[in-house]
Amino acid sequence: MKENQVIDQLATIKTMMDKSSRFVSLSGLSGFLAGVYAIVGSICTQYILDSTEIIHVSLRDKSFLLMVGIAISVCVLSIFSAYILSRRKAKKRNDQIWNSTSKRLLINFCIPLFTGGAVGISILIQGYYGLIAPITLIFYGLALIQASKYTLETLRSLGILFVVLGIIALQFPGYGLYFWTVGFGFFHIVYGLFMYWNFDRPAQQ
Amino acid sequence: MKNVIFHINKVFDNRIRLGIMSVLMVNESIDFTNLKELLEVTDGNLASHIKALEQEQLIDVIKQFVGKKPNTRYVATELGKNSFRQHLNALEQLINQSK
């Protein structure tokens, strides 16, 4: 058997294995954008915190609700961008955006994510404010580690970074916003660009 | 070298059959329609390759009813998985030897 035949066979095998079990059309650019949104969001949040005179923002303050609004907007914008860009990437590769691989990805990503959300809300209600940022970072990292099995494997190391960041953040209550900025902002930007550079760019002929 | 040739399985010397086995190595099972979509082949073409693999006892066919609709799923047999793994190892050895 000639060498290029062997290479062809191996390539076919790998492609089919990935295509049937992983959602490969996840857009790296959307990760970059999510990071940008997060940075903008944290700048706005810092501005709100700086302009308020109250030392401890309570749950019923207008400024607190505004910050929650910013966080939610960042999330919604990121999800929307991910959907639009991934759909475009899927079309380019003649792949589907909505099939069994993407459904599996979504379910497995959401389980740790929603768990983290539930834990975060409970902590918020109980008043352990210093734990919110670390806990959300850790659960998001775990969600990424899970998801990496059903989409691009690169997400695995990103997830591990988030977990480590979250664990470090546990030691610095009160600096949650900074850790969030580093994680949801800079990590996403770096990884998004890395993934775009390696996977999404139109192939150089 | 002799060892390697023995494990290169002629049954797999076909892109579609390689595709079928690859999919079944990483998925518990798959149905006909999804397999067809993944491999981008016609009904008849897929059916003939499935038959070939089934005759070699490398895959099993599971026919069920989902509600009232008939649903045909395929799984790799133990023999199928082992044969495919051996084939993969042989391929990789060939690559390493020619380096």
Short mmCIF file of C-alpha atoms in Angstrom, two decimals:
data_model
loop_
_atom_site.label_atom_id
_atom_site.label_comp_id
_atom_site.label_asym_id
_atom_site.label_seq_id
_atom_site.Cartn_x
_atom_site.Cartn_y
_atom_site.Cartn_z
CA MET A 1 0.00 0.00 0.00
CA LYS A 2 1.44 3.33 -1.02
CA GLU A 3 2.21 5.92 1.58
CA ASN A 4 -0.20 8.54 0.27
CA GLN A 5 -2.99 5.96 0.26
CA VAL A 6 -2.30 5.29 3.92
CA ILE A 7 -2.31 9.01 4.68
CA ASP A 8 -5.61 9.37 2.80
CA GLN A 9 -7.18 6.57 4.78
CA LEU A 10 -6.01 8.01 8.09
CA ALA A 11 -7.31 11.43 7.11
CA THR A 12 -10.70 9.99 6.15
CA ILE A 13 -10.92 8.16 9.45
CA LYS A 14 -10.08 11.20 11.52
CA THR A 15 -12.45 13.44 9.57
CA MET A 16 -15.38 11.04 9.93
CA MET A 17 -14.75 10.51 13.63
CA ASP A 18 -14.67 14.23 14.26
CA LYS A 19 -17.56 15.06 11.96
CA SER A 20 -19.85 12.53 13.63
CA SER A 21 -19.05 13.37 17.23
CA ARG A 22 -17.84 16.96 17.34
CA PHE A 23 -19.41 20.24 16.36
CA VAL A 24 -16.48 21.64 14.45
CA SER A 25 -18.15 24.79 13.20
CA LEU A 26 -17.80 26.68 16.44
CA SER A 27 -16.47 30.11 15.57
CA GLY A 28 -13.26 31.27 17.21
CA LEU A 29 -13.98 34.86 16.25
CA SER A 30 -17.07 34.81 18.48
CA GLY A 31 -14.78 34.03 21.42
CA PHE A 32 -12.75 37.10 20.55
CA LEU A 33 -15.90 39.22 20.39
CA ALA A 34 -17.16 37.82 23.70
CA GLY A 35 -13.89 38.97 25.24
CA VAL A 36 -14.30 42.44 23.77
CA TYR A 37 -17.88 42.71 25.08
CA ALA A 38 -16.68 41.61 28.52
CA ILE A 39 -13.93 44.22 28.61
CA VAL A 40 -16.36 46.96 27.58
CA GLY A 41 -18.84 45.69 30.16
CA SER A 42 -16.27 45.72 32.93
CA ILE A 43 -15.14 49.25 32.03
CA CYS A 44 -18.77 50.39 32.33
CA THR A 45 -19.15 48.48 35.60
CA GLN A 46 -15.97 50.00 37.02
CA TYR A 47 -17.28 53.43 36.05
CA ILE A 48 -20.53 52.75 37.90
CA LEU A 49 -18.64 51.53 40.95
CA ASP A 50 -16.39 54.58 40.90
CA SER A 51 -19.26 57.01 40.62
CA THR A 52 -21.30 55.56 43.43
CA GLU A 53 -20.58 56.84 46.90
CA ILE A 54 -21.86 53.83 48.76
CA ILE A 55 -19.11 51.51 50.00
CA HIS A 56 -21.16 48.34 49.89
CA VAL A 57 -23.66 48.14 47.08
CA SER A 58 -26.79 46.43 48.31
CA LEU A 59 -29.01 44.23 46.19
CA ARG A 60 -31.69 46.80 45.83
CA ASP A 61 -29.53 49.71 44.66
CA LYS A 62 -30.13 51.05 41.20
CA SER A 63 -26.41 50.76 40.50
CA PHE A 64 -26.49 47.04 41.35
CA LEU A 65 -29.36 46.43 38.95
CA LEU A 66 -27.46 48.36 36.31
CA MET A 67 -24.43 46.13 36.79
CA VAL A 68 -26.59 43.01 36.52
CA GLY A 69 -28.02 44.48 33.34
CA ILE A 70 -24.53 44.96 31.94
CA ALA A 71 -23.58 41.38 32.80
CA ILE A 72 -26.70 40.02 31.15
CA SER A 73 -26.15 42.16 28.05
CA VAL A 74 -22.59 40.88 27.72
CA CYS A 75 -23.87 37.30 27.95
CA VAL A 76 -26.69 37.77 25.47
CA LEU A 77 -24.45 39.60 22.97
CA SER A 78 -21.80 36.88 23.27
CA ILE A 79 -24.30 34.07 22.72
CA PHE A 80 -25.86 35.89 19.80
CA SER A 81 -22.47 36.51 18.17
CA ALA A 82 -21.48 32.89 18.72
CA TYR A 83 -24.68 31.74 17.03
CA ILE A 84 -24.41 34.07 14.03
CA LEU A 85 -20.70 33.48 13.39
CA SER A 86 -20.91 29.72 13.92
CA ARG A 87 -23.83 29.54 11.53
CA ARG A 88 -21.77 31.39 8.93
CA LYS A 89 -18.82 29.06 9.51
CA ALA A 90 -21.07 26.01 9.23
CA LYS A 91 -22.48 27.25 5.93
CA LYS A 92 -19.00 27.74 4.52
CA ARG A 93 -18.10 24.17 5.38
CA ASN A 94 -21.41 22.77 4.14
CA ASP A 95 -22.15 21.71 7.68
CA GLN A 96 -25.34 22.14 9.65
CA ILE A 97 -25.62 24.50 12.59
CA TRP A 98 -28.37 22.49 14.22
CA ASN A 99 -27.76 18.77 14.29
CA SER A 100 -27.07 15.99 16.79
CA THR A 101 -23.48 17.16 17.39
CA SER A 102 -24.42 20.75 18.17
CA LYS A 103 -27.33 19.62 20.34
CA ARG A 104 -25.02 17.32 22.29
CA LEU A 105 -22.54 20.16 22.66
CA LEU A 106 -25.19 22.53 23.95
CA ILE A 107 -26.56 20.09 26.52
CA ASN A 108 -23.16 19.13 27.88
CA PHE A 109 -22.00 22.73 28.02
CA CYS A 110 -25.14 23.92 29.77
CA ILE A 111 -25.23 21.36 32.56
CA PRO A 112 -22.20 22.71 34.47
CA LEU A 113 -22.99 26.24 33.31
CA PHE A 114 -26.53 26.31 34.68
CA THR A 115 -25.34 24.55 37.84
CA GLY A 116 -22.83 27.36 38.28
CA GLY A 117 -25.55 29.89 37.65
CA ALA A 118 -27.78 28.32 40.28
CA VAL A 119 -24.93 28.17 42.79
CA GLY A 120 -24.01 31.77 42.00
CA ILE A 121 -27.53 33.01 42.56
CA SER A 122 -27.83 31.11 45.83
CA ILE A 123 -24.54 32.59 47.02
CA LEU A 124 -25.75 36.04 46.04
CA ILE A 125 -28.93 35.61 48.04
CA GLN A 126 -27.03 34.27 51.02
CA GLY A 127 -24.74 37.27 50.89
CA TYR A 128 -21.38 35.60 50.19
CA TYR A 129 -20.49 38.27 47.65
CA GLY A 130 -16.79 37.51 47.68
CA LEU A 131 -17.44 34.01 46.35
CA ILE A 132 -19.54 34.93 43.34
CA ALA A 133 -16.77 35.77 40.86
CA PRO A 134 -14.55 32.77 41.76
CA ILE A 135 -17.46 30.32 41.69
CA THR A 136 -18.74 31.54 38.33
CA LEU A 137 -15.24 31.38 36.86
CA ILE A 138 -14.75 27.82 38.13
CA PHE A 139 -18.09 26.53 36.84
CA TYR A 140 -17.60 28.24 33.50
CA GLY A 141 -14.22 26.55 33.26
CA LEU A 142 -15.77 23.18 34.06
CA ALA A 143 -18.44 23.79 31.44
CA LEU A 144 -15.74 24.51 28.85
CA ILE A 145 -13.82 21.36 29.79
CA GLN A 146 -16.99 19.32 29.29
CA ALA A 147 -17.83 21.06 26.05
CA SER A 148 -14.35 20.48 24.61
CA LYS A 149 -15.24 16.81 24.13
CA TYR A 150 -18.09 17.76 21.78
CA THR A 151 -16.48 20.58 19.87
CA LEU A 152 -12.95 21.93 19.35
CA GLU A 153 -10.52 20.34 21.78
CA THR A 154 -8.82 23.72 22.34
CA LEU A 155 -11.59 24.66 24.75
CA ARG A 156 -10.22 22.14 27.21
CA SER A 157 -7.12 24.12 28.10
CA LEU A 158 -9.15 27.33 28.16
CA GLY A 159 -11.48 25.66 30.66
CA ILE A 160 -8.59 24.56 32.85
CA LEU A 161 -7.25 28.15 32.84
CA PHE A 162 -10.64 29.41 34.01
CA VAL A 163 -10.75 26.88 36.85
CA VAL A 164 -7.26 27.83 38.00
CA LEU A 165 -8.12 31.53 37.77
CA GLY A 166 -11.27 30.93 39.81
CA ILE A 167 -9.37 29.04 42.51
CA ILE A 168 -6.84 31.86 42.75
CA ALA A 169 -9.70 34.37 42.89
CA LEU A 170 -11.05 32.60 45.97
CA GLN A 171 -8.11 34.06 47.87
CA PHE A 172 -8.90 37.61 46.83
CA PRO A 173 -12.49 38.40 47.75
CA GLY A 174 -13.43 41.87 46.66
CA TYR A 175 -11.39 41.76 43.45
CA GLY A 176 -14.03 39.76 41.57
CA LEU A 177 -14.44 42.31 38.80
CA TYR A 178 -10.72 42.21 37.99
CA PHE A 179 -10.66 38.44 37.83
CA TRP A 180 -13.78 38.46 35.66
CA THR A 181 -12.07 40.95 33.35
CA VAL A 182 -8.98 38.76 33.04
CA GLY A 183 -11.05 35.61 32.46
CA PHE A 184 -14.07 36.61 30.43
CA GLY A 185 -12.19 39.46 28.82
CA PHE A 186 -8.56 38.64 28.12
CA PHE A 187 -8.68 34.84 28.04
CA HIS A 188 -11.53 34.96 25.53
CA ILE A 189 -9.72 37.48 23.36
CA VAL A 190 -6.49 35.50 23.30
CA TYR A 191 -8.16 32.15 22.72
CA GLY A 192 -10.62 33.56 20.22
CA LEU A 193 -7.81 34.97 18.12
CA PHE A 194 -5.79 31.76 18.44
CA MET A 195 -8.73 29.66 17.29
CA TYR A 196 -9.58 32.05 14.46
CA TRP A 197 -5.97 32.01 13.30
CA ASN A 198 -5.72 28.23 13.33
CA PHE A 199 -9.17 27.02 12.39
CA ASP A 200 -11.35 29.67 10.87
CA ARG A 201 -9.23 31.62 8.48
CA PRO A 202 -10.01 30.95 4.82
CA ALA A 203 -7.49 28.35 3.71
CA GLN A 204 -4.34 29.75 2.17
CA GLN A 205 -4.09 28.18 -1.24
CA MET B 1 6.63 -6.01 7.83
CA LYS B 2 4.81 -9.33 7.50
CA ASN B 3 2.84 -8.66 10.66
CA VAL B 4 1.67 -5.31 9.37
CA ILE B 5 0.37 -6.61 6.05
CA PHE B 6 -1.63 -9.28 7.83
CA HIS B 7 -3.54 -6.65 9.77
CA ILE B 8 -4.36 -4.39 6.85
CA ASN B 9 -7.91 -5.47 6.27
CA LYS B 10 -9.10 -5.54 2.66
CA VAL B 11 -12.67 -5.05 3.78
CA PHE B 12 -11.72 -1.53 4.87
CA ASP B 13 -10.05 -0.65 1.59
CA ASN B 14 -12.93 1.63 0.69
CA ARG B 15 -13.59 5.18 1.72
CA ILE B 16 -17.23 4.64 2.62
CA ARG B 17 -16.58 1.54 4.70
CA LEU B 18 -13.78 3.36 6.50
CA GLY B 19 -16.25 6.14 7.14
CA ILE B 20 -18.92 3.81 8.51
CA MET B 21 -16.51 2.09 10.89
CA SER B 22 -14.97 5.40 11.99
CA VAL B 23 -18.36 6.81 12.90
CA LEU B 24 -19.29 3.65 14.81
CA MET B 25 -16.03 3.74 16.76
CA VAL B 26 -16.89 7.07 18.34
CA ASN B 27 -20.67 6.78 18.52
CA GLU B 28 -22.69 4.08 20.30
CA SER B 29 -24.89 3.66 17.26
CA ILE B 30 -26.18 5.64 14.34
CA ASP B 31 -29.20 5.44 12.12
CA PHE B 32 -29.29 5.14 8.35
CA THR B 33 -30.34 8.72 7.61
CA ASN B 34 -27.67 10.37 9.75
CA LEU B 35 -25.03 8.04 8.36
CA LYS B 36 -26.08 8.92 4.86
CA GLU B 37 -25.87 12.63 5.61
CA LEU B 38 -22.44 12.30 7.17
CA LEU B 39 -20.96 10.26 4.35
CA GLU B 40 -22.76 12.13 1.56
CA VAL B 41 -23.64 8.98 -0.40
CA THR B 42 -26.75 7.61 -2.02
CA ASP B 43 -29.14 5.21 -0.33
CA GLY B 44 -28.15 2.28 -2.52
CA ASN B 45 -24.43 2.89 -2.20
CA LEU B 46 -24.60 3.06 1.59
CA ALA B 47 -26.83 0.00 1.79
CA SER B 48 -24.43 -2.13 -0.21
CA HIS B 49 -21.45 -1.21 1.95
CA ILE B 50 -23.41 -1.81 5.11
CA LYS B 51 -24.36 -5.24 3.82
CA ALA B 52 -20.72 -6.03 3.13
CA LEU B 53 -19.67 -5.04 6.64
CA GLU B 54 -22.59 -6.91 8.12
CA GLN B 55 -21.68 -10.07 6.24
CA GLU B 56 -18.18 -9.90 7.71
CA GLN B 57 -19.86 -9.55 11.12
CA LEU B 58 -18.18 -6.22 11.67
CA ILE B 59 -21.42 -4.37 12.30
CA ASP B 60 -24.82 -5.29 13.66
CA VAL B 61 -28.14 -4.04 12.42
CA ILE B 62 -30.79 -3.16 14.97
CA LYS B 63 -34.30 -2.74 13.63
CA GLN B 64 -36.80 -1.09 15.90
CA PHE B 65 -39.96 0.89 15.81
CA VAL B 66 -40.00 4.45 17.08
CA GLY B 67 -43.70 4.89 17.62
CA LYS B 68 -45.02 3.70 14.29
CA LYS B 69 -41.98 4.53 12.20
CA PRO B 70 -39.38 1.84 11.51
CA ASN B 71 -35.91 2.85 12.64
CA THR B 72 -32.75 1.06 11.62
CA ARG B 73 -29.61 1.61 13.67
CA TYR B 74 -26.13 0.23 13.28
CA VAL B 75 -23.55 -0.68 15.90
CA ALA B 76 -20.01 -1.94 15.58
CA THR B 77 -19.51 -5.47 16.88
CA GLU B 78 -16.61 -6.36 19.17
CA LEU B 79 -15.02 -8.05 16.19
CA GLY B 80 -15.62 -4.95 14.12
CA LYS B 81 -14.04 -2.65 16.67
CA ASN B 82 -11.03 -4.89 17.19
CA SER B 83 -10.49 -5.39 13.46
CA PHE B 84 -10.72 -1.67 12.87
CA ARG B 85 -8.28 -0.91 15.67
CA GLN B 86 -5.84 -3.42 14.24
CA HIS B 87 -6.25 -1.84 10.82
CA LEU B 88 -5.58 1.60 12.30
CA ASN B 89 -2.48 0.41 14.11
CA ALA B 90 -1.21 -1.24 10.94
CA LEU B 91 -1.76 2.00 9.01
CA GLU B 92 0.16 3.97 11.58
CA GLN B 93 2.99 1.45 11.60
CA LEU B 94 3.24 1.75 7.82
CA ILE B 95 3.56 5.50 8.11
CA ASN B 96 6.24 5.20 10.78
CA GLN B 97 8.18 2.61 8.83
CA SER B 98 8.40 4.70 5.71
CA LYS B 99 9.81 7.65 7.66
#
